[in-house]
Amino acid sequence: MAKNWRYISYPFMREKSCLVDYEIMTDSLTTKIGDCISVSKNEHKFEEITQILRKIQPLAYHANGSVRGRLAITEEDLMWLESVYDDFVERAGETNKQFVLPQGSELATRLHICRSEAKKSYRALHKVSEEREVPEILFQFLGLLANVFFVLAIEANKLTKTEEIPFISKSYGKTK
């Protein structure tokens, strides 16, 4: 009996490799970036963030295929992402130096979800690296991407005049 492709959502689903989990996780990340774009694209105040997200989204898919296929994340991509990060860190000022609760405007909250998804993708990539060689640039890209989503969330809250709520951990840091 021939395979009926309508029952196969992803051809590698039954592989035992951690690569499958990484590819599914980065697919989820890319989808959630699209969700952010759908929220931001009709708001003039988010125009710059939308343009950045439109450039990041295909890069997330390139990161997805860069282990099983050819490496598609370049030094130029990483340098561009670094420039975005540096720009928004400067805008965030002191807010970037504290841990804040992932809340606020609708876009900021969704960007925090993307931040978390990028971290999960990084962790899944680490598991892949225990099975096979993984280019270091992919770790750099995903780690930086998580941080970019954080500073974009800070900016989205600033643009909507939504106050950040600092998080003070009872588990880490100084004790009283």
Short mmCIF file of C-alpha atoms in Angstrom, two decimals:
data_model
loop_
_atom_site.label_atom_id
_atom_site.label_comp_id
_atom_site.label_asym_id
_atom_site.label_seq_id
_atom_site.Cartn_x
_atom_site.Cartn_y
_atom_site.Cartn_z
CA MET A 1 0.00 0.00 0.00
CA ALA A 2 1.39 3.40 -0.97
CA LYS A 3 1.78 6.10 1.66
CA ASN A 4 -1.18 8.38 1.93
CA TRP A 5 0.45 11.78 2.54
CA ARG A 6 -2.74 13.29 3.91
CA TYR A 7 -2.06 11.40 7.17
CA ILE A 8 1.52 12.66 7.48
CA SER A 9 1.94 16.13 8.96
CA TYR A 10 5.72 15.93 9.04
CA PRO A 11 7.70 13.14 7.34
CA PHE A 12 10.28 12.68 10.13
CA MET A 13 7.80 12.40 13.02
CA ARG A 14 8.72 8.82 13.93
CA GLU A 15 12.47 9.29 13.95
CA LYS A 16 14.16 8.72 17.29
CA SER A 17 16.57 11.63 16.86
CA CYS A 18 16.27 14.77 19.00
CA LEU A 19 16.47 16.65 15.71
CA VAL A 20 12.74 16.03 15.25
CA ASP A 21 11.97 17.82 18.53
CA TYR A 22 14.21 20.73 17.50
CA GLU A 23 12.50 21.06 14.13
CA ILE A 24 9.04 20.93 15.69
CA MET A 25 10.06 23.49 18.31
CA THR A 26 11.48 25.93 15.75
CA ASP A 27 8.35 25.44 13.64
CA SER A 28 6.30 26.44 16.70
CA LEU A 29 8.56 29.47 17.22
CA THR A 30 8.12 30.54 13.60
CA THR A 31 4.34 30.18 13.90
CA LYS A 32 4.27 32.29 17.06
CA ILE A 33 6.31 34.99 15.34
CA GLY A 34 3.59 35.02 12.68
CA ASP A 35 1.05 35.48 15.47
CA CYS A 36 2.99 38.52 16.69
CA ILE A 37 3.01 39.94 13.16
CA SER A 38 -0.77 39.53 12.93
CA VAL A 39 -1.17 41.54 16.15
CA SER A 40 1.36 44.24 15.28
CA LYS A 41 0.87 44.84 11.55
CA ASN A 42 -2.22 47.05 11.79
CA GLU A 43 -0.88 49.31 14.53
CA HIS A 44 1.20 52.20 13.22
CA LYS A 45 3.03 52.46 16.55
CA PHE A 46 4.37 48.91 16.02
CA GLU A 47 5.52 49.44 12.43
CA GLU A 48 9.23 49.10 13.26
CA ILE A 49 8.67 45.98 15.37
CA THR A 50 6.55 44.47 12.58
CA GLN A 51 9.33 45.01 10.03
CA ILE A 52 11.85 43.37 12.37
CA LEU A 53 9.53 40.40 12.96
CA ARG A 54 9.00 40.01 9.21
CA LYS A 55 12.77 39.64 8.82
CA ILE A 56 13.14 37.35 11.84
CA GLN A 57 10.37 34.93 10.84
CA PRO A 58 12.08 33.41 7.77
CA LEU A 59 15.36 33.33 9.73
CA ALA A 60 13.65 31.13 12.32
CA TYR A 61 12.65 28.72 9.55
CA HIS A 62 16.22 28.87 8.22
CA ALA A 63 17.44 27.88 11.69
CA ASN A 64 14.94 25.02 11.57
CA GLY A 65 16.46 23.44 8.47
CA SER A 66 20.09 24.30 9.19
CA VAL A 67 20.87 21.04 10.98
CA ARG A 68 19.25 18.44 8.72
CA GLY A 69 19.97 20.49 5.57
CA ARG A 70 22.47 23.21 4.68
CA LEU A 71 23.42 25.89 7.21
CA ALA A 72 21.25 28.86 6.26
CA ILE A 73 22.00 31.28 9.12
CA THR A 74 24.87 33.56 8.15
CA GLU A 75 27.25 35.86 9.96
CA GLU A 76 25.39 38.75 8.29
CA ASP A 77 22.12 37.51 9.80
CA LEU A 78 23.74 37.34 13.22
CA MET A 79 25.27 40.82 12.85
CA TRP A 80 21.89 42.27 11.84
CA LEU A 81 20.23 40.63 14.87
CA GLU A 82 23.02 42.00 17.11
CA SER A 83 22.35 45.51 15.79
CA VAL A 84 18.63 45.14 16.52
CA TYR A 85 19.43 43.94 20.02
CA ASP A 86 21.93 46.73 20.71
CA ASP A 87 19.48 49.39 19.48
CA PHE A 88 16.60 48.16 21.63
CA VAL A 89 18.79 47.58 24.69
CA GLU A 90 19.76 51.23 24.49
CA ARG A 91 16.10 52.23 24.21
CA ALA A 92 15.12 50.00 27.16
CA GLY A 93 17.70 51.59 29.44
CA GLU A 94 17.47 50.41 33.04
CA THR A 95 14.41 48.25 32.31
CA ASN A 96 16.66 45.86 30.40
CA LYS A 97 18.79 45.34 33.51
CA GLN A 98 16.01 43.81 35.59
CA PHE A 99 13.87 40.74 35.37
CA VAL A 100 10.25 41.63 34.65
CA LEU A 101 7.08 39.60 34.65
CA PRO A 102 6.07 38.50 31.14
CA GLN A 103 2.92 40.60 30.90
CA GLY A 104 1.59 43.82 29.50
CA SER A 105 0.20 44.69 26.11
CA GLU A 106 -1.06 41.96 23.82
CA LEU A 107 2.00 42.24 21.57
CA ALA A 108 4.45 42.31 24.49
CA THR A 109 2.90 39.19 25.97
CA ARG A 110 3.14 37.36 22.65
CA LEU A 111 6.76 38.50 22.24
CA HIS A 112 7.49 37.02 25.68
CA ILE A 113 5.99 33.74 24.41
CA CYS A 114 8.38 33.92 21.44
CA ARG A 115 11.25 34.55 23.87
CA SER A 116 10.33 31.41 25.74
CA GLU A 117 9.96 29.44 22.49
CA ALA A 118 13.42 30.58 21.36
CA LYS A 119 14.87 29.32 24.66
CA LYS A 120 13.09 25.99 24.23
CA SER A 121 14.50 25.78 20.69
CA TYR A 122 17.99 26.48 22.04
CA ARG A 123 17.58 23.68 24.58
CA ALA A 124 16.31 21.29 21.92
CA LEU A 125 19.32 22.22 19.78
CA HIS A 126 21.60 21.36 22.71
CA LYS A 127 20.04 17.88 22.80
CA VAL A 128 20.69 17.56 19.06
CA SER A 129 24.33 18.56 19.65
CA GLU A 130 24.69 15.52 21.91
CA GLU A 131 23.83 13.35 18.91
CA ARG A 132 25.58 15.17 16.07
CA GLU A 133 27.71 18.18 15.17
CA VAL A 134 25.81 21.47 15.33
CA PRO A 135 27.21 24.77 14.01
CA GLU A 136 27.88 27.21 16.89
CA ILE A 137 26.20 30.02 14.97
CA LEU A 138 22.83 28.34 15.53
CA PHE A 139 23.30 28.52 19.30
CA GLN A 140 24.38 32.15 19.00
CA PHE A 141 21.39 32.95 16.81
CA LEU A 142 18.79 31.33 19.07
CA GLY A 143 20.27 32.74 22.28
CA LEU A 144 20.39 36.23 20.82
CA LEU A 145 16.91 35.79 19.34
CA ALA A 146 15.47 35.10 22.81
CA ASN A 147 17.08 38.29 24.07
CA VAL A 148 15.80 40.28 21.07
CA PHE A 149 12.24 39.15 21.83
CA PHE A 150 12.70 40.37 25.41
CA VAL A 151 13.78 43.88 24.39
CA LEU A 152 11.06 44.02 21.73
CA ALA A 153 8.50 43.15 24.43
CA ILE A 154 9.87 45.99 26.58
CA GLU A 155 9.52 48.34 23.58
CA ALA A 156 5.96 47.17 22.85
CA ASN A 157 4.97 47.91 26.44
CA LYS A 158 6.65 51.30 26.26
CA LEU A 159 4.76 52.14 23.06
CA THR A 160 1.45 51.25 24.72
CA LYS A 161 2.41 53.03 27.94
CA THR A 162 2.16 49.74 29.83
CA GLU A 163 4.22 49.65 33.00
CA GLU A 164 6.68 46.81 33.48
CA ILE A 165 6.36 44.85 36.71
CA PRO A 166 9.77 43.91 38.11
CA PHE A 167 10.12 40.38 39.39
CA ILE A 168 12.10 39.96 42.61
CA SER A 169 12.98 36.32 43.13
CA LYS A 170 12.74 34.77 46.57
CA SER A 171 14.88 31.90 45.31
CA TYR A 172 17.91 33.77 43.96
CA GLY A 173 19.84 36.88 44.88
CA LYS A 174 20.34 38.49 48.25
CA THR A 175 18.51 37.30 51.33
CA LYS A 176 17.24 39.59 54.03
#
